[in-house]
Amino acid sequence: MCGIVGYIGKEQSLPILLNGLKALEYRGYDSAGVAIGDKGTITIKKAVGQVKVLESSLATDHPIQGTIGIGHTRWATHGVPNELNAHPHSDCKGRIAVVHNGIIENYKELKTYLENHGHIFRSDTDTEIVPHLIEDFLNKRNNFDSALFDALKMIRGAYALVIMDAENPTTLYATKRSSPLVIGVGNNENFLASDPSALIGKTKDVIYLNDGEVATITSENISVVNIEQQKTSFEIVRLEWDLEQSQKGNFPHFMLKEIFEGPEVVRSTFRGRIKSEDNLVKLGGLDQVRDKLKDTKRILILACGTSYYAGLVGEYLFEEIAGIPTEVHFASEFRYREEPFDEGTIAIVISQSGETADTLAALHKAKEYGLMTLSVVNTVGSTIARESDAGVYNHAGPEIGVASTKSFLSQLTVLVMIAIYFSKDKSKTQLILEELEKIPEKIEKILAQSELLKKLAEKYNHYEHFLFLGRRYNYPVALEGALKLKEISYMHAEGYGAGEMKHGPIAMISPDFPTMAIVPHNSVSEKMMSNLEEIKARKGTLFAIATEGDTTIASLANDVFYIPKTIEPLEPLLTVVPLQLFAYYVGTQRGFDVDKPRNLAKSVTVE
Ligand code: AGP
């Protein structure tokens, strides 16, 4: 997610923009920039790093003057974090400046069209096609408003855009589709921001734009139309939020916010990457090494923590969908292995931060072996992303909570797509892709029952031990659910393959040692049911995650939480969500800071 700000009024815009950008830095800050309009010209300044780097680069005796401006903090999705890729972006002549949050799905074809029509691009971003597209229409009929609307009608994907035109020096243009954008209503001045936290201290009156609407904003007036340029009404809402609160939206913690972002994160992970017409996926990051991948005979997955558990799901996916033998290693162990690797072995490293020291060390080891290395990373331009031979970005946006939640869902989504990418039997892929596109709404159904989970957590938050059980695709989910509970609530929790339970762990079962059983209705349900019988026979307390409509489980479990039905390869995308919520509620009910758990860091950059 990127941060956007805009200002039009009577004050100098630069300090207002910089303060607004600082309030948005939680949304990601690998680079930042501003565009200031004054006397018919636009001045653009950008810098890599946090907003303070940009601010110090602008701190001169003669700061840039102008009472209209836009600003941006970047969370890179396309193009590494550098000054050229930082926003704002402009057209060939420097008349138009644009800041953007989101992903333009069809930017490649638009960029090719524009380059063929003489436009010169300076960056690798998807965003830069916007000013050039407007310019292209402007060259044809020299009317900015109609050029703007014609350009917007050609753009597909998710966007929040704020646009300046040097020849309309008193006007800002704003529009959105799927990405957030809010107008701050002032007194003879108006503001724009990705979220209200950038408006604190300036105004509490805001207008939330709806998808497809376009606002034309001067210091005195705001008008809103739909994409067909028909006037639409809008409501001014008064906000009563403090800064920290506004960054979390309506949520008390980033962790809960990020769990609830799950559906949108799955959508943004597969957005523009599913070619349902031929049951394939398009992963641009792998195309550059496509020829080297087609003879892959074995896959190693290397990762830590939650990313390792995502890799364990990937093992099932690659073997069942792509038919490629796969093994998963803790990165911290792999680095000491002396495995004989034959031709055709590739390594896939998974890391949300892209900076985990153990995973980076494992990547280096794989490269020493001469293996082709792919990465699944959320942070664009991170070390692991840069040092692997190729990779797939998550597009999950920055994850602020230390516990990995939305990025786990994104990692699973990417691994499904990579499995399909390698698959030679496309007969399976149609069903998987069709079901994958339904997953976000199924996650939404689970999240809609969060209050039930909150109540159930109250029955379990006093225990000091928990066993998590799952089979096949849900065995890694059992491990992940146990990790979430222990790192957020500090309760001892163990994940186990359900089949292993009778080889030892069952000795722990008692009424004071509850079990979370992941038992959706699937090919191993019956085996799971006999595990649950064994637990009940020893008076174990049982909490089951089951498929809606499966009434048999209620006769066994003390508590059941029902989730929608899906196909087995995609079950982890659903079964993990109640476990994330369960850990969150138990941790908060036990009085802990779930966003910053003790002893933990968001990125473990030490070995
Ligand atoms: C998971 O909730 C933890 N934050 C931790 O296990 C994390 O997954 C692990 O440190 C790996 O981090 P990475 O994905 O950034 O490499």
mmCIF file of C-alpha atoms in Angstrom, residues 60-303:
data_model
loop_
_atom_site.group_PDB
_atom_site.id
_atom_site.type_symbol
_atom_site.label_atom_id
_atom_site.label_comp_id
_atom_site.label_asym_id
_atom_site.label_seq_id
_atom_site.Cartn_x
_atom_site.Cartn_y
_atom_site.Cartn_z
ATOM 1 C CA THR A 60 16.844 24.990 1.762
ATOM 2 C CA ASP A 61 16.637 28.731 2.371
ATOM 3 C CA HIS A 62 14.270 28.945 -0.570
ATOM 4 C CA PRO A 63 11.757 26.083 -0.203
ATOM 5 C CA ILE A 64 9.621 25.250 -3.235
ATOM 6 C CA GLN A 65 6.701 27.692 -3.390
ATOM 7 C CA GLY A 66 3.179 26.808 -4.425
ATOM 8 C CA THR A 67 -0.255 26.447 -2.844
ATOM 9 C CA ILE A 68 -1.187 23.326 -4.788
ATOM 10 C CA GLY A 69 0.612 20.002 -4.525
ATOM 11 C CA ILE A 70 0.534 16.214 -4.276
ATOM 12 C CA GLY A 71 2.782 13.783 -2.404
ATOM 13 C CA HIS A 72 3.401 10.047 -2.165
ATOM 14 C CA THR A 73 5.135 7.424 -0.006
ATOM 15 C CA ARG A 74 5.784 4.240 -1.953
ATOM 16 C CA TRP A 75 5.358 0.545 -1.089
ATOM 17 C CA ALA A 76 6.849 -0.812 -4.306
ATOM 18 C CA THR A 77 4.857 -3.314 -6.335
ATOM 19 C CA HIS A 78 6.415 -2.803 -9.776
ATOM 20 C CA GLY A 79 10.004 -1.574 -10.056
ATOM 21 C CA VAL A 80 12.575 -1.517 -7.270
ATOM 22 C CA PRO A 81 12.646 1.365 -4.790
ATOM 23 C CA ASN A 82 14.738 4.093 -6.399
ATOM 24 C CA GLU A 83 14.304 7.757 -7.278
ATOM 25 C CA LEU A 84 13.165 7.072 -10.845
ATOM 26 C CA ASN A 85 10.425 4.714 -9.669
ATOM 27 C CA ALA A 86 9.314 6.994 -6.831
ATOM 28 C CA HIS A 87 6.108 8.984 -7.354
ATOM 29 C CA PRO A 88 4.931 11.537 -8.557
ATOM 30 C CA HIS A 89 5.286 10.547 -12.199
ATOM 31 C CA SER A 90 4.842 12.939 -15.134
ATOM 32 C CA ASP A 91 4.245 12.977 -18.869
ATOM 33 C CA CYS A 92 6.839 13.710 -21.543
ATOM 34 C CA LYS A 93 6.428 17.476 -21.321
ATOM 35 C CA GLY A 94 6.163 17.718 -17.525
ATOM 36 C CA ARG A 95 2.679 19.279 -17.708
ATOM 37 C CA ILE A 96 0.927 16.481 -15.755
ATOM 38 C CA ALA A 97 1.895 14.959 -12.382
ATOM 39 C CA VAL A 98 0.315 11.816 -10.892
ATOM 40 C CA VAL A 99 0.513 9.845 -7.638
ATOM 41 C CA HIS A 100 -0.998 6.363 -7.449
ATOM 42 C CA ASN A 101 -1.785 3.624 -4.933
ATOM 43 C CA GLY A 102 -2.733 0.202 -6.329
ATOM 44 C CA ILE A 103 -1.879 -1.982 -9.328
ATOM 45 C CA ILE A 104 -2.712 -1.212 -12.962
ATOM 46 C CA GLU A 105 -3.278 -4.667 -14.450
ATOM 47 C CA ASN A 106 -3.064 -3.692 -18.118
ATOM 48 C CA TYR A 107 -0.097 -1.336 -17.810
ATOM 49 C CA LYS A 108 2.172 -3.423 -20.044
ATOM 50 C CA GLU A 109 -0.101 -3.245 -23.078
ATOM 51 C CA LEU A 110 -0.775 0.480 -22.462
ATOM 52 C CA LYS A 111 2.957 1.147 -22.084
ATOM 53 C CA THR A 112 3.698 -0.625 -25.371
ATOM 54 C CA TYR A 113 0.970 1.393 -27.118
ATOM 55 C CA LEU A 114 2.307 4.663 -25.689
ATOM 56 C CA GLU A 115 5.938 3.866 -26.517
ATOM 57 C CA ASN A 116 4.866 3.077 -30.062
ATOM 58 C CA HIS A 117 3.289 6.542 -30.100
ATOM 59 C CA GLY A 118 6.527 8.244 -29.108
ATOM 60 C CA HIS A 119 6.183 8.502 -25.337
ATOM 61 C CA ILE A 120 9.465 8.176 -23.435
ATOM 62 C CA PHE A 121 9.253 6.384 -20.083
ATOM 63 C CA ARG A 122 11.664 7.048 -17.245
ATOM 64 C CA SER A 123 10.593 4.379 -14.704
ATOM 65 C CA ASP A 124 9.692 0.685 -14.417
ATOM 66 C CA THR A 125 6.419 1.429 -12.678
ATOM 67 C CA ASP A 126 2.877 0.688 -13.794
ATOM 68 C CA THR A 127 1.883 4.180 -12.571
ATOM 69 C CA GLU A 128 3.841 6.107 -15.176
ATOM 70 C CA ILE A 129 1.451 5.089 -17.948
ATOM 71 C CA VAL A 130 -1.223 7.370 -16.416
ATOM 72 C CA PRO A 131 0.311 10.822 -17.178
ATOM 73 C CA HIS A 132 1.465 9.651 -20.603
ATOM 74 C CA LEU A 133 -1.983 8.243 -21.441
ATOM 75 C CA ILE A 134 -3.650 11.525 -20.484
ATOM 76 C CA GLU A 135 -1.021 13.376 -22.523
ATOM 77 C CA ASP A 136 -1.703 11.134 -25.515
ATOM 78 C CA PHE A 137 -5.382 12.056 -25.482
ATOM 79 C CA LEU A 138 -4.510 15.711 -24.811
ATOM 80 C CA ASN A 139 -2.338 15.739 -27.947
ATOM 81 C CA LYS A 140 -5.405 14.696 -29.916
ATOM 82 C CA ARG A 141 -7.970 17.204 -28.705
ATOM 83 C CA ASN A 142 -6.359 19.609 -26.214
ATOM 84 C CA ASN A 143 -9.133 19.358 -23.583
ATOM 85 C CA PHE A 144 -7.780 18.151 -20.247
ATOM 86 C CA ASP A 145 -11.072 16.985 -18.735
ATOM 87 C CA SER A 146 -12.041 14.798 -21.696
ATOM 88 C CA ALA A 147 -8.439 13.542 -21.993
ATOM 89 C CA LEU A 148 -8.552 12.561 -18.331
ATOM 90 C CA PHE A 149 -11.813 10.630 -18.635
ATOM 91 C CA ASP A 150 -10.755 8.917 -21.859
ATOM 92 C CA ALA A 151 -7.561 7.775 -20.145
ATOM 93 C CA LEU A 152 -9.346 6.545 -17.025
ATOM 94 C CA LYS A 153 -11.710 4.453 -19.133
ATOM 95 C CA MET A 154 -8.715 2.525 -20.521
ATOM 96 C CA ILE A 155 -7.149 1.663 -17.156
ATOM 97 C CA ARG A 156 -7.923 -1.708 -15.503
ATOM 98 C CA GLY A 157 -6.971 -2.787 -11.973
ATOM 99 C CA ALA A 158 -6.923 -1.178 -8.535
ATOM 100 C CA TYR A 159 -6.036 2.486 -8.163
ATOM 101 C CA ALA A 160 -6.313 5.637 -6.135
ATOM 102 C CA LEU A 161 -5.028 8.485 -8.326
ATOM 103 C CA VAL A 162 -4.460 12.184 -7.680
ATOM 104 C CA ILE A 163 -3.571 14.238 -10.750
ATOM 105 C CA MET A 164 -2.275 17.775 -11.331
ATOM 106 C CA ASP A 165 -2.225 19.731 -14.601
ATOM 107 C CA ALA A 166 0.203 22.677 -14.793
ATOM 108 C CA GLU A 167 -2.249 24.478 -17.075
ATOM 109 C CA ASN A 168 -5.051 24.106 -14.510
ATOM 110 C CA PRO A 169 -3.022 25.435 -11.539
ATOM 111 C CA THR A 170 -5.980 25.750 -9.177
ATOM 112 C CA THR A 171 -7.409 22.271 -9.599
ATOM 113 C CA LEU A 172 -6.686 18.746 -8.323
ATOM 114 C CA TYR A 173 -8.316 15.685 -9.899
ATOM 115 C CA ALA A 174 -8.888 12.508 -7.851
ATOM 116 C CA THR A 175 -10.350 9.096 -8.571
ATOM 117 C CA LYS A 176 -10.305 5.581 -7.098
ATOM 118 C CA ARG A 177 -11.154 1.963 -7.774
ATOM 119 C CA SER A 178 -10.591 -0.576 -4.936
ATOM 120 C CA SER A 179 -7.823 1.512 -3.285
ATOM 121 C CA PRO A 180 -8.792 3.979 -0.541
ATOM 122 C CA LEU A 181 -8.938 7.755 -1.090
ATOM 123 C CA VAL A 182 -10.548 10.442 1.043
ATOM 124 C CA ILE A 183 -11.150 14.176 0.433
ATOM 125 C CA GLY A 184 -10.568 16.462 3.419
ATOM 126 C CA VAL A 185 -12.918 19.475 3.361
ATOM 127 C CA GLY A 186 -11.332 22.647 4.762
ATOM 128 C CA ASN A 187 -12.140 26.332 4.919
ATOM 129 C CA ASN A 188 -11.050 27.805 1.542
ATOM 130 C CA GLU A 189 -8.735 24.832 1.236
ATOM 131 C CA ASN A 190 -9.167 21.137 0.510
ATOM 132 C CA PHE A 191 -7.070 18.020 1.024
ATOM 133 C CA LEU A 192 -6.679 14.488 -0.341
ATOM 134 C CA ALA A 193 -5.281 11.425 1.448
ATOM 135 C CA SER A 194 -5.149 7.637 1.311
ATOM 136 C CA ASP A 195 -6.658 7.622 4.784
ATOM 137 C CA PRO A 196 -7.763 10.228 7.320
ATOM 138 C CA SER A 197 -4.575 9.918 9.414
ATOM 139 C CA ALA A 198 -2.931 12.396 7.028
ATOM 140 C CA LEU A 199 -5.689 14.945 7.727
ATOM 141 C CA ILE A 200 -5.400 15.006 11.514
ATOM 142 C CA GLY A 201 -5.008 18.605 12.649
ATOM 143 C CA LYS A 202 -6.222 19.945 9.306
ATOM 144 C CA THR A 203 -9.871 18.929 9.093
ATOM 145 C CA LYS A 204 -12.297 16.376 10.477
ATOM 146 C CA ASP A 205 -14.767 16.750 7.615
ATOM 147 C CA VAL A 206 -14.181 14.185 4.898
ATOM 148 C CA ILE A 207 -15.763 12.825 1.742
ATOM 149 C CA TYR A 208 -15.154 9.176 0.888
ATOM 150 C CA LEU A 209 -15.033 8.744 -2.877
ATOM 151 C CA ASN A 210 -16.804 5.675 -4.271
ATOM 152 C CA ASP A 211 -15.221 3.370 -6.858
ATOM 153 C CA GLY A 212 -15.298 4.904 -10.339
ATOM 154 C CA GLU A 213 -16.070 8.436 -9.139
ATOM 155 C CA VAL A 214 -13.904 11.380 -10.212
ATOM 156 C CA ALA A 215 -13.560 14.499 -8.054
ATOM 157 C CA THR A 216 -12.531 17.918 -9.339
ATOM 158 C CA ILE A 217 -11.224 19.934 -6.411
ATOM 159 C CA THR A 218 -10.334 23.622 -6.058
ATOM 160 C CA SER A 219 -9.804 25.569 -2.833
ATOM 161 C CA GLU A 220 -13.434 26.705 -2.915
ATOM 162 C CA ASN A 221 -15.282 23.881 -4.600
ATOM 163 C CA ILE A 222 -15.561 20.087 -4.851
ATOM 164 C CA SER A 223 -17.528 18.403 -7.601
ATOM 165 C CA VAL A 224 -17.897 14.650 -8.075
ATOM 166 C CA VAL A 225 -19.015 12.817 -11.211
ATOM 167 C CA ASN A 226 -19.082 9.183 -12.311
ATOM 168 C CA ILE A 227 -16.884 7.872 -15.127
ATOM 169 C CA GLU A 228 -19.582 8.924 -17.613
ATOM 170 C CA GLN A 229 -19.181 12.487 -16.241
ATOM 171 C CA GLN A 230 -22.659 12.515 -14.689
ATOM 172 C CA LYS A 231 -22.818 14.486 -11.431
ATOM 173 C CA THR A 232 -23.089 12.306 -8.320
ATOM 174 C CA SER A 233 -24.030 13.396 -4.831
ATOM 175 C CA PHE A 234 -21.644 13.020 -1.912
ATOM 176 C CA GLU A 235 -21.840 13.195 1.872
ATOM 177 C CA ILE A 236 -19.492 15.096 4.181
ATOM 178 C CA VAL A 237 -18.680 12.934 7.232
ATOM 179 C CA ARG A 238 -17.200 14.291 10.484
ATOM 180 C CA LEU A 239 -14.411 12.091 11.932
ATOM 181 C CA GLU A 240 -13.477 11.762 15.582
ATOM 182 C CA TRP A 241 -10.218 9.799 15.288
ATOM 183 C CA ASP A 242 -6.763 10.175 16.804
ATOM 184 C CA LEU A 243 -3.684 9.550 14.647
ATOM 185 C CA GLU A 244 -2.773 6.029 15.815
ATOM 186 C CA GLN A 245 -6.421 5.004 15.625
ATOM 187 C CA SER A 246 -6.846 6.308 12.100
ATOM 188 C CA GLN A 247 -3.893 4.271 10.842
ATOM 189 C CA LYS A 248 -5.616 1.161 12.155
ATOM 190 C CA GLY A 249 -8.955 2.246 10.751
ATOM 191 C CA ASN A 250 -11.745 0.816 12.879
ATOM 192 C CA PHE A 251 -9.447 -1.859 14.285
ATOM 193 C CA PRO A 252 -7.832 -1.890 17.759
ATOM 194 C CA HIS A 253 -4.686 -3.581 16.438
ATOM 195 C CA PHE A 254 -2.820 -3.867 13.147
ATOM 196 C CA MET A 255 -2.950 -7.668 13.529
ATOM 197 C CA LEU A 256 -6.761 -7.695 13.459
ATOM 198 C CA LYS A 257 -6.792 -5.167 10.605
ATOM 199 C CA GLU A 258 -4.430 -7.351 8.613
ATOM 200 C CA ILE A 259 -6.480 -10.500 9.283
ATOM 201 C CA PHE A 260 -9.510 -8.637 7.936
ATOM 202 C CA GLU A 261 -7.465 -7.509 4.917
ATOM 203 C CA GLY A 262 -7.108 -11.197 4.020
ATOM 204 C CA PRO A 263 -9.809 -11.311 1.317
ATOM 205 C CA GLU A 264 -8.458 -8.197 -0.431
ATOM 206 C CA VAL A 265 -4.885 -9.469 -0.124
ATOM 207 C CA VAL A 266 -5.778 -12.759 -1.836
ATOM 208 C CA ARG A 267 -7.473 -10.727 -4.572
ATOM 209 C CA SER A 268 -4.500 -8.388 -5.009
ATOM 210 C CA THR A 269 -2.117 -11.377 -5.034
ATOM 211 C CA PHE A 270 -3.883 -13.057 -7.960
ATOM 212 C CA ARG A 271 -5.118 -9.827 -9.611
ATOM 213 C CA GLY A 272 -3.869 -9.712 -13.217
ATOM 214 C CA ARG A 273 -2.158 -13.094 -12.864
ATOM 215 C CA ILE A 274 -4.964 -15.545 -13.735
ATOM 216 C CA LYS A 275 -5.623 -16.243 -17.417
ATOM 217 C CA SER A 276 -8.854 -18.137 -16.855
ATOM 218 C CA GLU A 277 -9.499 -18.398 -20.601
ATOM 219 C CA ASP A 278 -6.748 -21.011 -20.917
ATOM 220 C CA ASN A 279 -6.542 -22.136 -17.270
ATOM 221 C CA LEU A 280 -3.106 -20.682 -16.855
ATOM 222 C CA VAL A 281 -1.363 -18.120 -14.714
ATOM 223 C CA LYS A 282 0.932 -15.347 -15.829
ATOM 224 C CA LEU A 283 3.828 -14.706 -13.461
ATOM 225 C CA GLY A 284 5.914 -12.033 -15.128
ATOM 226 C CA GLY A 285 8.744 -12.478 -12.637
ATOM 227 C CA LEU A 286 9.263 -16.080 -13.784
ATOM 228 C CA ASP A 287 8.933 -15.500 -17.530
ATOM 229 C CA GLN A 288 12.523 -14.293 -17.747
ATOM 230 C CA VAL A 289 13.747 -17.753 -16.617
ATOM 231 C CA ARG A 290 10.911 -19.809 -18.122
ATOM 232 C CA ASP A 291 13.231 -21.843 -20.354
ATOM 233 C CA LYS A 292 15.453 -22.781 -17.439
ATOM 234 C CA LEU A 293 12.465 -23.886 -15.360
ATOM 235 C CA LYS A 294 10.834 -26.223 -17.840
ATOM 236 C CA ASP A 295 13.245 -29.105 -16.993
ATOM 237 C CA THR A 296 12.715 -28.792 -13.237
ATOM 238 C CA LYS A 297 12.855 -32.243 -11.665
ATOM 239 C CA ARG A 298 12.981 -31.344 -7.968
ATOM 240 C CA ILE A 299 12.091 -28.351 -5.842
ATOM 241 C CA LEU A 300 13.614 -27.299 -2.545
ATOM 242 C CA ILE A 301 11.655 -24.787 -0.477
ATOM 243 C CA LEU A 302 13.695 -22.830 2.064
ATOM 244 C CA ALA A 303 12.124 -20.526 4.675
#
